[in-house]
mmCIF file of N, CA and C in Angstrom:
data_model
loop_
_atom_site.group_PDB
_atom_site.id
_atom_site.type_symbol
_atom_site.label_atom_id
_atom_site.label_comp_id
_atom_site.label_asym_id
_atom_site.label_seq_id
_atom_site.Cartn_x
_atom_site.Cartn_y
_atom_site.Cartn_z
ATOM 1 N N MET A 1 -26.896 -7.645 -16.803
ATOM 2 C CA MET A 1 -27.163 -9.157 -17.185
ATOM 3 C C MET A 1 -26.827 -10.046 -15.853
ATOM 4 N N TYR A 2 -25.418 -10.092 -16.072
ATOM 5 C CA TYR A 2 -24.847 -11.265 -15.173
ATOM 6 C C TYR A 2 -24.699 -10.740 -13.882
ATOM 7 N N ILE A 3 -25.299 -9.534 -13.506
ATOM 8 C CA ILE A 3 -25.146 -9.568 -11.988
ATOM 9 C C ILE A 3 -26.339 -10.221 -11.299
ATOM 10 N N PHE A 4 -27.337 -10.734 -11.948
ATOM 11 C CA PHE A 4 -28.336 -11.564 -11.798
ATOM 12 C C PHE A 4 -27.931 -12.919 -11.486
ATOM 13 N N ILE A 5 -26.962 -13.308 -12.413
ATOM 14 C CA ILE A 5 -26.548 -14.502 -12.351
ATOM 15 C C ILE A 5 -25.958 -14.880 -10.823
ATOM 16 N N PHE A 6 -25.219 -13.781 -10.608
ATOM 17 C CA PHE A 6 -24.284 -13.918 -9.427
ATOM 18 C C PHE A 6 -24.807 -13.622 -7.977
ATOM 19 N N ARG A 7 -26.147 -13.126 -7.936
ATOM 20 C CA ARG A 7 -26.879 -12.907 -6.887
ATOM 21 C C ARG A 7 -27.188 -13.917 -6.189
ATOM 22 N N PRO A 8 -27.393 -15.374 -6.622
ATOM 23 C CA PRO A 8 -27.936 -16.141 -5.598
ATOM 24 C C PRO A 8 -26.505 -16.419 -5.020
ATOM 25 N N ILE A 9 -25.640 -16.500 -5.589
ATOM 26 C CA ILE A 9 -24.283 -17.477 -5.328
ATOM 27 C C ILE A 9 -23.856 -16.342 -4.030
ATOM 28 N N ALA A 10 -23.878 -14.953 -4.288
ATOM 29 C CA ALA A 10 -23.383 -13.992 -3.136
ATOM 30 C C ALA A 10 -24.423 -14.276 -2.122
ATOM 31 N N PHE A 11 -25.437 -14.417 -2.261
ATOM 32 C CA PHE A 11 -26.549 -14.864 -0.994
ATOM 33 C C PHE A 11 -25.916 -15.931 -0.229
ATOM 34 N N VAL A 12 -26.029 -17.011 -0.929
ATOM 35 C CA VAL A 12 -25.226 -18.008 -0.499
ATOM 36 C C VAL A 12 -24.033 -17.960 0.380
ATOM 37 N N ALA A 13 -22.958 -17.201 -0.133
ATOM 38 C CA ALA A 13 -21.834 -16.650 0.342
ATOM 39 C C ALA A 13 -22.117 -16.296 1.858
ATOM 40 N N THR A 14 -22.649 -15.127 1.656
ATOM 41 C CA THR A 14 -23.454 -14.464 3.026
ATOM 42 C C THR A 14 -23.851 -15.221 4.002
ATOM 43 N N MET A 15 -24.964 -15.917 3.560
ATOM 44 C CA MET A 15 -25.463 -16.804 4.686
ATOM 45 C C MET A 15 -24.531 -17.575 5.362
ATOM 46 N N SER A 16 -23.890 -18.238 4.537
ATOM 47 C CA SER A 16 -22.753 -19.247 4.877
ATOM 48 C C SER A 16 -21.632 -18.703 6.148
ATOM 49 N N THR A 17 -21.044 -17.448 5.872
ATOM 50 C CA THR A 17 -20.286 -16.671 6.509
ATOM 51 C C THR A 17 -21.083 -16.349 7.859
ATOM 52 N N ALA A 18 -22.366 -15.890 7.769
ATOM 53 C CA ALA A 18 -22.937 -15.503 8.872
ATOM 54 C C ALA A 18 -23.444 -16.853 9.873
ATOM 55 N N ILE A 19 -23.666 -18.011 8.914
ATOM 56 C CA ILE A 19 -23.707 -19.128 10.172
ATOM 57 C C ILE A 19 -22.368 -19.651 10.467
ATOM 58 N N ALA A 20 -21.856 -19.571 10.119
ATOM 59 C CA ALA A 20 -20.238 -19.901 10.330
ATOM 60 C C ALA A 20 -19.649 -18.706 11.682
ATOM 61 N N VAL A 21 -20.037 -17.497 11.760
ATOM 62 C CA VAL A 21 -19.773 -16.505 12.894
ATOM 63 C C VAL A 21 -20.497 -17.124 13.657
ATOM 64 N N ILE A 22 -21.963 -17.277 13.681
ATOM 65 C CA ILE A 22 -22.817 -17.450 14.859
ATOM 66 C C ILE A 22 -22.531 -19.059 15.654
ATOM 67 N N LEU A 23 -22.099 -20.199 14.674
ATOM 68 C CA LEU A 23 -21.668 -21.115 15.215
ATOM 69 C C LEU A 23 -20.132 -21.235 15.653
ATOM 70 N N ILE A 24 -19.321 -20.335 15.595
ATOM 71 C CA ILE A 24 -18.281 -20.224 16.375
ATOM 72 C C ILE A 24 -18.237 -19.363 17.504
ATOM 73 N N THR A 25 -19.084 -18.531 17.322
ATOM 74 C CA THR A 25 -19.425 -17.673 18.636
ATOM 75 C C THR A 25 -20.127 -18.480 19.890
ATOM 76 N N ILE A 26 -21.140 -19.492 19.545
ATOM 77 C CA ILE A 26 -21.600 -20.324 19.824
ATOM 78 C C ILE A 26 -20.683 -21.293 20.726
ATOM 79 N N ALA A 27 -19.753 -21.817 19.935
ATOM 80 C CA ALA A 27 -18.639 -22.755 20.679
ATOM 81 C C ALA A 27 -17.717 -22.415 21.361
ATOM 82 N N ALA A 28 -17.531 -20.839 20.793
ATOM 83 C CA ALA A 28 -16.477 -20.291 22.073
ATOM 84 C C ALA A 28 -17.026 -19.947 23.254
ATOM 85 N N LEU A 29 -18.383 -19.984 23.549
ATOM 86 C CA LEU A 29 -19.215 -19.665 24.793
ATOM 87 C C LEU A 29 -19.394 -20.965 25.616
ATOM 88 N N ILE A 30 -19.511 -21.906 24.804
ATOM 89 C CA ILE A 30 -19.942 -23.308 25.253
ATOM 90 C C ILE A 30 -18.466 -23.489 26.115
ATOM 91 N N ASP A 31 -17.340 -23.324 25.391
ATOM 92 C CA ASP A 31 -16.113 -23.485 25.774
ATOM 93 C C ASP A 31 -15.667 -22.355 26.995
ATOM 94 N N LEU A 32 -15.804 -21.693 26.933
ATOM 95 C CA LEU A 32 -15.285 -20.472 27.956
ATOM 96 C C LEU A 32 -15.687 -21.120 29.546
ATOM 97 N N PRO A 33 -16.580 -21.492 30.166
ATOM 98 C CA PRO A 33 -16.410 -22.430 31.485
ATOM 99 C C PRO A 33 -15.543 -23.469 31.603
ATOM 100 N N ASN A 34 -15.060 -24.171 30.353
ATOM 101 C CA ASN A 34 -14.198 -24.939 30.494
ATOM 102 C C ASN A 34 -12.573 -24.576 30.455
ATOM 103 N N ASN A 35 -12.336 -23.131 30.302
ATOM 104 C CA ASN A 35 -11.169 -22.935 30.196
ATOM 105 C C ASN A 35 -11.444 -21.254 30.585
ATOM 106 N N PRO A 36 -11.368 -21.107 32.023
ATOM 107 C CA PRO A 36 -11.527 -19.644 32.065
ATOM 108 C C PRO A 36 -10.177 -18.636 31.830
ATOM 109 N N ASN A 37 -9.031 -19.213 32.655
ATOM 110 C CA ASN A 37 -7.979 -18.597 32.410
ATOM 111 C C ASN A 37 -6.732 -19.297 31.620
ATOM 112 N N PRO A 38 -6.822 -18.796 30.276
ATOM 113 C CA PRO A 38 -5.978 -19.992 29.185
ATOM 114 C C PRO A 38 -4.499 -19.581 29.797
ATOM 115 N N SER A 39 -3.416 -20.381 29.446
ATOM 116 C CA SER A 39 -2.195 -19.805 29.483
ATOM 117 C C SER A 39 -1.709 -19.457 28.281
ATOM 118 N N ARG A 40 -0.878 -18.281 28.057
ATOM 119 C CA ARG A 40 -0.372 -17.917 26.946
ATOM 120 C C ARG A 40 1.315 -17.938 27.246
ATOM 121 N N GLU A 41 1.675 -18.187 26.099
ATOM 122 C CA GLU A 41 3.090 -17.862 26.043
ATOM 123 C C GLU A 41 3.523 -16.431 25.666
ATOM 124 N N SER A 42 4.887 -16.324 26.031
ATOM 125 C CA SER A 42 5.283 -14.881 25.498
ATOM 126 C C SER A 42 5.491 -15.038 23.987
ATOM 127 N N PRO A 43 5.444 -14.189 23.250
ATOM 128 C CA PRO A 43 5.599 -14.022 21.871
ATOM 129 C C PRO A 43 7.109 -14.271 21.395
ATOM 130 N N THR A 44 7.328 -14.804 20.380
ATOM 131 C CA THR A 44 8.698 -14.788 20.083
ATOM 132 C C THR A 44 8.834 -14.263 18.576
ATOM 133 N N VAL A 45 9.656 -14.067 17.914
ATOM 134 C CA VAL A 45 9.897 -13.883 16.552
ATOM 135 C C VAL A 45 9.282 -14.757 15.760
ATOM 136 N N LEU A 46 9.214 -15.738 15.740
ATOM 137 C CA LEU A 46 8.697 -17.120 15.077
ATOM 138 C C LEU A 46 7.408 -16.819 15.084
ATOM 139 N N SER A 47 6.963 -16.857 16.144
ATOM 140 C CA SER A 47 5.299 -16.750 16.368
ATOM 141 C C SER A 47 4.893 -15.316 15.943
ATOM 142 N N PHE A 48 5.319 -14.356 16.105
ATOM 143 C CA PHE A 48 5.360 -13.000 15.418
ATOM 144 C C PHE A 48 5.227 -13.449 13.936
ATOM 145 N N ALA A 49 6.050 -14.006 13.290
ATOM 146 C CA ALA A 49 5.936 -13.866 11.771
ATOM 147 C C ALA A 49 4.749 -14.966 11.253
ATOM 148 N N LEU A 50 4.785 -15.925 12.173
ATOM 149 C CA LEU A 50 3.541 -16.957 11.691
ATOM 150 C C LEU A 50 2.125 -16.421 11.960
ATOM 151 N N ALA A 51 1.983 -15.292 13.086
ATOM 152 C CA ALA A 51 0.836 -14.592 13.089
ATOM 153 C C ALA A 51 0.228 -13.473 12.000
ATOM 154 N N PHE A 52 1.914 -12.984 11.567
ATOM 155 C CA PHE A 52 1.710 -11.676 10.494
ATOM 156 C C PHE A 52 1.532 -12.088 9.097
ATOM 157 N N GLY A 53 2.005 -13.657 9.021
ATOM 158 C CA GLY A 53 1.775 -14.239 7.610
ATOM 159 C C GLY A 53 0.070 -14.647 7.586
ATOM 160 N N THR A 54 -0.219 -15.303 8.687
ATOM 161 C CA THR A 54 -1.507 -15.691 8.740
ATOM 162 C C THR A 54 -2.348 -14.393 8.384
ATOM 163 N N MET A 55 -2.303 -13.290 9.138
ATOM 164 C CA MET A 55 -2.867 -12.283 8.999
ATOM 165 C C MET A 55 -2.819 -11.739 7.359
ATOM 166 N N LEU A 56 -1.560 -11.680 6.646
ATOM 167 C CA LEU A 56 -1.696 -11.595 5.247
ATOM 168 C C LEU A 56 -2.259 -12.326 4.468
ATOM 169 N N TYR A 57 -2.488 -13.408 4.925
ATOM 170 C CA TYR A 57 -3.254 -14.633 4.110
ATOM 171 C C TYR A 57 -4.639 -14.357 4.320
ATOM 172 N N ALA A 58 -5.135 -14.132 5.376
ATOM 173 C CA ALA A 58 -6.664 -13.586 5.781
ATOM 174 C C ALA A 58 -6.880 -12.641 4.974
ATOM 175 N N TYR A 59 -6.132 -11.507 4.838
ATOM 176 C CA TYR A 59 -6.523 -10.259 4.087
ATOM 177 C C TYR A 59 -6.124 -10.177 2.637
ATOM 178 N N SER A 60 -5.847 -11.383 2.184
ATOM 179 C CA SER A 60 -5.544 -11.773 0.563
ATOM 180 C C SER A 60 -4.601 -10.969 0.469
ATOM 181 N N GLY A 61 -3.724 -10.329 0.943
ATOM 182 C CA GLY A 61 -2.368 -9.268 0.536
ATOM 183 C C GLY A 61 -1.502 -9.971 -0.758
ATOM 184 N N ALA A 62 -1.563 -11.170 -0.084
ATOM 185 C CA ALA A 62 -0.254 -11.661 -1.401
ATOM 186 C C ALA A 62 -0.993 -12.081 -2.414
ATOM 187 N N GLY A 63 -2.332 -11.912 -2.646
ATOM 188 C CA GLY A 63 -3.035 -12.106 -4.025
ATOM 189 C C GLY A 63 -2.810 -11.241 -4.872
ATOM 190 N N THR A 64 -2.669 -10.087 -4.205
ATOM 191 C CA THR A 64 -2.657 -8.543 -4.973
ATOM 192 C C THR A 64 -1.220 -8.185 -5.913
ATOM 193 N N PHE A 65 -0.404 -8.865 -5.191
ATOM 194 C CA PHE A 65 1.098 -8.563 -5.551
ATOM 195 C C PHE A 65 1.289 -8.669 -6.676
ATOM 196 N N PRO A 66 1.412 -9.728 -7.677
ATOM 197 C CA PRO A 66 1.132 -9.928 -8.852
ATOM 198 C C PRO A 66 0.798 -8.851 -9.803
ATOM 199 N N THR A 67 -0.467 -8.123 -9.503
ATOM 200 C CA THR A 67 -0.786 -7.254 -10.293
ATOM 201 C C THR A 67 -0.087 -5.732 -9.779
ATOM 202 N N ILE A 68 0.190 -5.680 -8.706
ATOM 203 C CA ILE A 68 0.679 -4.446 -8.180
ATOM 204 C C ILE A 68 2.098 -4.228 -9.078
ATOM 205 N N GLN A 69 2.606 -5.606 -8.777
ATOM 206 C CA GLN A 69 4.333 -6.004 -9.515
ATOM 207 C C GLN A 69 4.257 -5.375 -11.147
ATOM 208 N N TYR A 70 3.117 -6.064 -11.452
ATOM 209 C CA TYR A 70 2.779 -5.680 -13.320
ATOM 210 C C TYR A 70 2.491 -4.204 -13.445
ATOM 211 N N ASP A 71 1.790 -3.640 -12.443
ATOM 212 C CA ASP A 71 1.369 -2.417 -12.827
ATOM 213 C C ASP A 71 2.659 -1.393 -12.368
ATOM 214 N N MET A 72 3.380 -1.695 -11.906
ATOM 215 C CA MET A 72 4.694 -0.494 -11.853
ATOM 216 C C MET A 72 5.490 -0.125 -12.731
ATOM 217 N N ARG A 73 5.912 1.392 -12.542
ATOM 218 C CA ARG A 73 6.686 1.755 -13.945
ATOM 219 C C ARG A 73 7.949 0.893 -13.672
ATOM 220 N N GLU A 74 8.808 1.042 -12.711
ATOM 221 C CA GLU A 74 9.879 0.058 -12.413
ATOM 222 C C GLU A 74 9.648 -1.586 -11.519
ATOM 223 N N PRO A 75 9.094 -2.238 -12.169
ATOM 224 C CA PRO A 75 9.019 -3.316 -11.433
ATOM 225 C C PRO A 75 10.087 -4.513 -10.748
ATOM 226 N N GLN A 76 11.289 -3.950 -11.229
ATOM 227 C CA GLN A 76 12.530 -4.498 -10.445
ATOM 228 C C GLN A 76 12.423 -3.987 -8.715
ATOM 229 N N LYS A 77 11.876 -2.874 -8.662
ATOM 230 C CA LYS A 77 11.770 -2.372 -7.183
ATOM 231 C C LYS A 77 10.545 -2.635 -6.331
ATOM 232 N N PHE A 78 10.140 -3.827 -6.910
ATOM 233 C CA PHE A 78 8.974 -4.601 -6.241
ATOM 234 C C PHE A 78 9.453 -4.880 -4.664
ATOM 235 N N PRO A 79 10.491 -5.897 -4.696
ATOM 236 C CA PRO A 79 11.097 -6.133 -3.361
ATOM 237 C C PRO A 79 11.048 -5.215 -2.310
ATOM 238 N N LYS A 80 11.500 -4.016 -2.654
ATOM 239 C CA LYS A 80 11.551 -2.272 -1.932
ATOM 240 C C LYS A 80 10.281 -2.342 -1.520
ATOM 241 N N SER A 81 9.008 -2.194 -2.470
ATOM 242 C CA SER A 81 7.913 -1.516 -2.004
ATOM 243 C C SER A 81 7.399 -2.823 -1.090
ATOM 244 N N VAL A 82 7.585 -4.026 -1.310
ATOM 245 C CA VAL A 82 6.702 -5.019 -0.288
ATOM 246 C C VAL A 82 7.539 -4.794 1.098
ATOM 247 N N GLN A 83 8.936 -4.572 1.394
ATOM 248 C CA GLN A 83 9.457 -4.028 2.611
ATOM 249 C C GLN A 83 8.931 -3.256 3.265
ATOM 250 N N PHE A 84 8.663 -2.077 2.133
ATOM 251 C CA PHE A 84 7.816 -1.034 3.183
ATOM 252 C C PHE A 84 6.433 -1.219 3.145
ATOM 253 N N ALA A 85 5.797 -2.012 2.426
ATOM 254 C CA ALA A 85 4.505 -2.421 3.159
ATOM 255 C C ALA A 85 4.446 -3.412 4.287
ATOM 256 N N PHE A 86 5.236 -4.233 4.485
ATOM 257 C CA PHE A 86 5.441 -4.728 5.517
ATOM 258 C C PHE A 86 5.658 -3.918 6.850
ATOM 259 N N ILE A 87 6.337 -3.045 6.770
ATOM 260 C CA ILE A 87 6.761 -2.164 7.774
ATOM 261 C C ILE A 87 5.639 -0.979 8.155
ATOM 262 N N GLY A 88 4.921 -0.964 7.113
ATOM 263 C CA GLY A 88 3.803 -0.308 7.317
ATOM 264 C C GLY A 88 2.675 -0.899 8.005
ATOM 265 N N ASP A 89 2.819 -1.939 7.894
ATOM 266 C CA ASP A 89 1.540 -2.848 8.797
ATOM 267 C C ASP A 89 1.828 -3.041 9.991
ATOM 268 N N ASN A 90 3.075 -3.623 10.157
ATOM 269 C CA ASN A 90 3.653 -3.593 11.449
ATOM 270 C C ASN A 90 3.355 -2.552 12.301
ATOM 271 N N ILE A 91 3.395 -1.459 11.705
ATOM 272 C CA ILE A 91 3.200 0.012 12.447
ATOM 273 C C ILE A 91 1.767 0.120 12.765
ATOM 274 N N TYR A 92 0.930 -0.336 11.556
ATOM 275 C CA TYR A 92 -0.474 -0.199 11.632
ATOM 276 C C TYR A 92 -0.793 -1.385 12.584
ATOM 277 N N THR A 93 -0.392 -2.610 12.750
ATOM 278 C CA THR A 93 -0.799 -3.669 13.567
ATOM 279 C C THR A 93 -0.579 -3.174 15.132
ATOM 280 N N SER A 94 0.487 -3.037 15.233
ATOM 281 C CA SER A 94 1.208 -2.754 16.560
ATOM 282 C C SER A 94 0.394 -1.443 17.087
ATOM 283 N N SER A 95 -0.003 -0.599 16.546
ATOM 284 C CA SER A 95 -0.625 0.809 17.119
ATOM 285 C C SER A 95 -2.081 0.222 17.316
ATOM 286 N N THR A 96 -2.918 -0.482 16.664
ATOM 287 C CA THR A 96 -3.766 -0.989 16.921
ATOM 288 C C THR A 96 -4.255 -1.948 18.081
ATOM 289 N N LEU A 97 -2.931 -2.631 18.550
ATOM 290 C CA LEU A 97 -3.261 -3.306 19.992
ATOM 291 C C LEU A 97 -3.599 -2.649 21.260
#
């Protein structure tokens, strides 16, 4: 019953995402001739941390932390598990570059 209520909302969300992707792609293609060789700065620890934080925010990793901590047998070990997750994500991200 409830699935039929959310179907139009899901459709609008999907179409909005598709339109946004198309518009961003068009804008990038229009801007390409104006800036064929963009300058890039060397990465720093700060720029890496900011990029990493952006990736975490984009993939909603931080939103799952409270439920993971709540479901743990020993919630006091949560900071340790977050550190392992960050290390694992860094290894995964650096291996895909």
